[in-house]
Short mmCIF file of C-alpha atoms in Angstrom, two decimals:
data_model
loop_
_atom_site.label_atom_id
_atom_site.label_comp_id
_atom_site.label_asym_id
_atom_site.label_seq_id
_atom_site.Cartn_x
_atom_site.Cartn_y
_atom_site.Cartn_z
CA UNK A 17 32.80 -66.43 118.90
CA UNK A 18 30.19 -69.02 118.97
CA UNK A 19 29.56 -70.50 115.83
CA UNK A 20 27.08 -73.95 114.65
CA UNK A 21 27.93 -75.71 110.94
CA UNK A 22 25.55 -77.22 109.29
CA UNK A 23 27.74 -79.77 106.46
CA UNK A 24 24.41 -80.59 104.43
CA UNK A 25 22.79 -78.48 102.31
CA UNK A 26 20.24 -80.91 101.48
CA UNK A 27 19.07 -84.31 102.90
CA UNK A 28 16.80 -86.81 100.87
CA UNK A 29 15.03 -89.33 102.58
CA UNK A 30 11.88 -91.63 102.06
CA UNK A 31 9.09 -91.53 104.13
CA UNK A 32 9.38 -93.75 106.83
CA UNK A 33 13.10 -93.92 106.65
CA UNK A 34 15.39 -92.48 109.65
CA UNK A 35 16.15 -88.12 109.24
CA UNK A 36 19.12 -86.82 110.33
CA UNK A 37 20.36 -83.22 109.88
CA UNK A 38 23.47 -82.39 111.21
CA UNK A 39 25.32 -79.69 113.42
CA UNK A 40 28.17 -79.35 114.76
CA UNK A 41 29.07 -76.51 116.90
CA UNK A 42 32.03 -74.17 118.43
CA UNK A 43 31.89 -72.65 121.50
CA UNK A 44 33.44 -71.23 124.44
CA UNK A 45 32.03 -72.46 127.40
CA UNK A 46 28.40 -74.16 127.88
CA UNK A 47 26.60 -74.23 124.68
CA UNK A 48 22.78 -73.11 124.37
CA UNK A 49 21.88 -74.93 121.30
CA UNK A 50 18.87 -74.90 119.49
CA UNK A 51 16.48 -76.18 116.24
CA UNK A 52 14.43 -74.57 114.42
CA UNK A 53 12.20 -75.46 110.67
CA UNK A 54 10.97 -73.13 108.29
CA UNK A 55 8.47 -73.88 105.87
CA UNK A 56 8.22 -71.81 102.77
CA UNK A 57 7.15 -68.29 103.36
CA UNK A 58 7.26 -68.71 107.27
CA UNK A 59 9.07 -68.04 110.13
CA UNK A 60 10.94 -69.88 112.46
CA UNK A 61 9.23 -73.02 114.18
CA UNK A 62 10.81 -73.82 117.50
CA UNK A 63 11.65 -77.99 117.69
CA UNK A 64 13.98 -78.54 120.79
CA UNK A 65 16.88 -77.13 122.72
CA UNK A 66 19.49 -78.38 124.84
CA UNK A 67 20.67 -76.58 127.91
CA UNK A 68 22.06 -78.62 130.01
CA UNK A 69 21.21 -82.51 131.41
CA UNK A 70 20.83 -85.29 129.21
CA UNK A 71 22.52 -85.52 126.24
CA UNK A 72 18.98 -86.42 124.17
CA UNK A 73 16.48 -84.15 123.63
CA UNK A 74 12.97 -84.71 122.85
CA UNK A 75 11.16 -81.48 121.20
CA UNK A 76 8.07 -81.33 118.90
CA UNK A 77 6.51 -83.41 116.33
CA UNK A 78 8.95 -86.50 117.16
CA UNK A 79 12.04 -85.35 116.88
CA UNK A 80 14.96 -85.54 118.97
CA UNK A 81 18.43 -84.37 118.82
CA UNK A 82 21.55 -85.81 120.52
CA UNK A 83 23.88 -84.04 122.26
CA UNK A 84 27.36 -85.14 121.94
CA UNK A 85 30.53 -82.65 123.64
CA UNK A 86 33.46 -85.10 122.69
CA UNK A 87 32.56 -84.83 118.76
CA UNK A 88 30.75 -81.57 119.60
CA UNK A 89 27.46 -82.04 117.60
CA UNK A 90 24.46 -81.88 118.07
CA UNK A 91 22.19 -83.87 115.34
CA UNK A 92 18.64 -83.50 114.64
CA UNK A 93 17.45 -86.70 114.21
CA UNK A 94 13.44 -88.67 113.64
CA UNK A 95 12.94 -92.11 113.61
CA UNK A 96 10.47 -92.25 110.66
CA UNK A 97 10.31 -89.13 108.37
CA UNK A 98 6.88 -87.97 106.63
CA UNK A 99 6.54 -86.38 103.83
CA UNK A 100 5.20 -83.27 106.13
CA UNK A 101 8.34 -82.96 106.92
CA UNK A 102 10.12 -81.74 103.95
CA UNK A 103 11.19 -78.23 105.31
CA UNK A 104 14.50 -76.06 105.91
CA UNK A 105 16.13 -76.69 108.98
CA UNK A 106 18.28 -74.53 111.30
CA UNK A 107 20.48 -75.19 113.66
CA UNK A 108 21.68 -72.62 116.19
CA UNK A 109 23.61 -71.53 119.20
CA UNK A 110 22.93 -68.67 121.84
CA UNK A 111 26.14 -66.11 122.31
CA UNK A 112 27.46 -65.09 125.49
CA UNK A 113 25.20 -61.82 124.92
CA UNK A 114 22.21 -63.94 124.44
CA UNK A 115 21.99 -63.68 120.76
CA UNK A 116 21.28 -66.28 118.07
CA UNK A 117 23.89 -67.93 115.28
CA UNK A 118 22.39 -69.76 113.10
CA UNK A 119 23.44 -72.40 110.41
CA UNK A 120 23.47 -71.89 106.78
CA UNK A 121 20.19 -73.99 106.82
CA UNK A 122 19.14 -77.66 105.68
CA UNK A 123 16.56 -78.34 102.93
CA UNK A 124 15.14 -81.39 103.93
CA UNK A 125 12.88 -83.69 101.50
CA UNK A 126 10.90 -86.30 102.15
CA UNK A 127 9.78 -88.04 99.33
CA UNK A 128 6.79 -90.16 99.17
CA UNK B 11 0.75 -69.61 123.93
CA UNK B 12 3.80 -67.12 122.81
CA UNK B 13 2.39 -66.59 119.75
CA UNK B 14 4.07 -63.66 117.39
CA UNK B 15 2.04 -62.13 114.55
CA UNK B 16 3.68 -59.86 111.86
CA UNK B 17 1.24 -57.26 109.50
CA UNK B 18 2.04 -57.46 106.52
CA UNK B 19 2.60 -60.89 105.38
CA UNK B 20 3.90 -59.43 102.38
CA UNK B 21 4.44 -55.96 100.87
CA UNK B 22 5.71 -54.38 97.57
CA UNK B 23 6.45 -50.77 97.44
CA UNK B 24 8.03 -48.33 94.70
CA UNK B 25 11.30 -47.61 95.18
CA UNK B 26 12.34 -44.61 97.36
CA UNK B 27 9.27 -45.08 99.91
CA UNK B 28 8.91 -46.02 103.54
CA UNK B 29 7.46 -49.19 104.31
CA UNK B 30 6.82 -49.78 108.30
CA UNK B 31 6.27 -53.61 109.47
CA UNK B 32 5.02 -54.54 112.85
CA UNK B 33 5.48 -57.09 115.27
CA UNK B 34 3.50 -58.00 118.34
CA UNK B 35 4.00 -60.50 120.54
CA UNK B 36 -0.23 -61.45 121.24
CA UNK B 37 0.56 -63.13 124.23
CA UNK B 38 2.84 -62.18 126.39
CA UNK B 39 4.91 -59.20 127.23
CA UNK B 40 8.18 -58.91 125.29
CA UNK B 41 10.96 -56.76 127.00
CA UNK B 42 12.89 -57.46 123.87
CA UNK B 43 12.01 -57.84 120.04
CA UNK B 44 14.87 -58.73 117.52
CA UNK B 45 14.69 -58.12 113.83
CA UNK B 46 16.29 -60.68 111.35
CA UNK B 47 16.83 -60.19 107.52
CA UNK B 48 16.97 -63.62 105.33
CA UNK B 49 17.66 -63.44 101.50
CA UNK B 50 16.22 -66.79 99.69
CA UNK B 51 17.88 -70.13 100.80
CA UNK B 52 20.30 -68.45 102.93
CA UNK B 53 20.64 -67.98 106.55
CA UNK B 54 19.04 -65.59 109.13
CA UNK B 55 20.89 -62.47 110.12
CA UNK B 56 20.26 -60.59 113.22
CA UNK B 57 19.70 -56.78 112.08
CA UNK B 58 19.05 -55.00 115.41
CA UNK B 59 17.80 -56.14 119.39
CA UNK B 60 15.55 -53.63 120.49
CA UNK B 61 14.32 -53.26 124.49
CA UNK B 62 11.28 -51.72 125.40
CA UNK B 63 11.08 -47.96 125.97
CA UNK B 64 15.15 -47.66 124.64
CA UNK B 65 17.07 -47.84 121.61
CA UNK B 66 17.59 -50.33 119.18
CA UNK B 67 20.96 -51.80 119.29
CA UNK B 68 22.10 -52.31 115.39
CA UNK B 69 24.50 -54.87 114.14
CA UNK B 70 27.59 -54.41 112.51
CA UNK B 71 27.10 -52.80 108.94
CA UNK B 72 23.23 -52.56 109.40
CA UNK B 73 22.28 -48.37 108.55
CA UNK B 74 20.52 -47.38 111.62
CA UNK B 75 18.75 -44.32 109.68
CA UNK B 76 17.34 -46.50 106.89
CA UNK B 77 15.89 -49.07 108.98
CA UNK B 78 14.25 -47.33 112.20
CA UNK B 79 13.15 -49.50 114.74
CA UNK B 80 10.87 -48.97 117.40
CA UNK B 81 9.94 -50.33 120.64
CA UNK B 82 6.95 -48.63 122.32
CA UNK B 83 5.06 -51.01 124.21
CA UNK B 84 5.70 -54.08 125.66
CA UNK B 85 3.53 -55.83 122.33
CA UNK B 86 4.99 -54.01 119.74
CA UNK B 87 8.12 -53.60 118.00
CA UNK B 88 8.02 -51.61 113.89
CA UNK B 89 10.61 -51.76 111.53
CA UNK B 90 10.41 -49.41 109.32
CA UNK B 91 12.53 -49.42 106.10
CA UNK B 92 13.06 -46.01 104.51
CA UNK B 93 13.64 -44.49 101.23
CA UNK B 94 13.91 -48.51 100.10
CA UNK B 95 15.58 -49.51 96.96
CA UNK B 96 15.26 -53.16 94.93
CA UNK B 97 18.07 -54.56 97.58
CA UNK B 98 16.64 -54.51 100.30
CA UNK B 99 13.44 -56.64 98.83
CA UNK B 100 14.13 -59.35 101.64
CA UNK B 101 12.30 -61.90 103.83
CA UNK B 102 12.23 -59.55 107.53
CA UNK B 103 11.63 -61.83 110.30
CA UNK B 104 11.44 -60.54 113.74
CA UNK B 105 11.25 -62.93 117.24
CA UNK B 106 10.39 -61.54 120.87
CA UNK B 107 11.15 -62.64 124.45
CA UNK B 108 10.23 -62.18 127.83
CA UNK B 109 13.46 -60.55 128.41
CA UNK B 110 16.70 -60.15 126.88
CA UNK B 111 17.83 -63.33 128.33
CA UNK B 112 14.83 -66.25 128.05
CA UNK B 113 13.90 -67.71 124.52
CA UNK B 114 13.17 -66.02 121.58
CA UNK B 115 9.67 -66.54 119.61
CA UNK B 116 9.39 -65.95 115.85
CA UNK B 117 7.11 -64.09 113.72
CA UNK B 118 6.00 -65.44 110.59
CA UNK B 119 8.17 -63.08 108.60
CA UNK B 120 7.61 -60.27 106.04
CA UNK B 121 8.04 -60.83 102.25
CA UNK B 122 9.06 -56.87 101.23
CA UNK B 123 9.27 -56.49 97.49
CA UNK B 124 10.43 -53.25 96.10
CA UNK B 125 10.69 -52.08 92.32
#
């Protein structure tokens, strides 16, 4: 079965400082991987996928992730946090049948 | 564009009544609507996939006669959770697609409260 892991529960970081929330994933085959962030009381806010091509992916409000097959990861990652961007963060990967795994979840916080 | 709207926002019922939610997809036409459940800082978990115009396909240990979902029309998917007790107060959070194969898009979710 396909499966993603997030190892954080929580990341602290300072605004302006590098983010990086991480995921590493098990599949069989090609993964479909995805992020998505959740702020409180919301649903899920589509940031980037990777398919297939090159290994970093550029998605919304400047983040990227990096694809990586021999450690199989795939890190969310932002040059420069804001505070903005204090949400939860989910990782996820698309089963054979087209259906979404998710991650436990990331709280991110980005203190001021 | 693919914008996903849920009514309500939020909801708290008595226990042992029916409480329907609704999602539309106001842009596009979704063949397929999927219905999550999250409980507070967890993950989400898919409850059902329904198509348009067929039946909802439940997951594993989700009752299909307490929460009935339908798929009428290519905007609108309900869930409706019946006779509810206190555990299923949950976050419900559905997503549609063009089809059962392209992206999903999420709704903002459903905050269901019972007593």
């Amino acid at each position: 079965a396909q499966s993603v892991a997030q190892p954080e529960d929580q990341v602290n970081v300072a605004e302006g400082n590098p983010l990086t929330v991480k995921c590493t994933y098990s599949v069989s085959g090609n993964p479909y991987l995805f992020w998505y962030v959740q702020y409180p009381n919301r649903g899920l806010q589509f940031l980037l996928k990777y398919i297939t091509g090159d290994n970093l992916v550029k998605g919304s409000y400047g983040f990227e992730a990096e694809f990586n097959k021999s450690q199989t990861s795939f890190h969310l990652k932002k040059p420069s946090a804001l505070v903005s961007d204090s949400a939860l963060y989910f990782c996820a990967v698309r089963d054979p049948d087209y259906k979404l795994s998710f991650g436990a979840g990331t709280t991110v916080t980005v203190r001021a | 564009g693919a914008v996903v709207s849920q009514h309500p926002s939020w909801v708290i019922c008595k226990s042992g009544t029916s409480v329907k939610i609704e999602c539309r997809s106001l842009d596009f036409q979704a063949t397929t609507m999927f219905w999550y459940r999250q409980f507070p800082k967890q993950s989400l978990m898919l409850m059902a996939t329904s198509n348009e115009g067929s039946k909802a396909t439940y997951e594993q240990g989700v009752e299909k006669d307490k929460f009935l979902i339908n798929h009428a029309s290519l905007t609108l998917s309900t869930l409706t959770v019946t006779s509810a007790h206190p555990e299923d107060s949950s976050f419900y959070i559905c997503s549609a697609s063009v089809d059962y194969y392209n992206e999903q898009f999420f709704g903002p979710g459903t905050r269901l409260t019972v007593l």
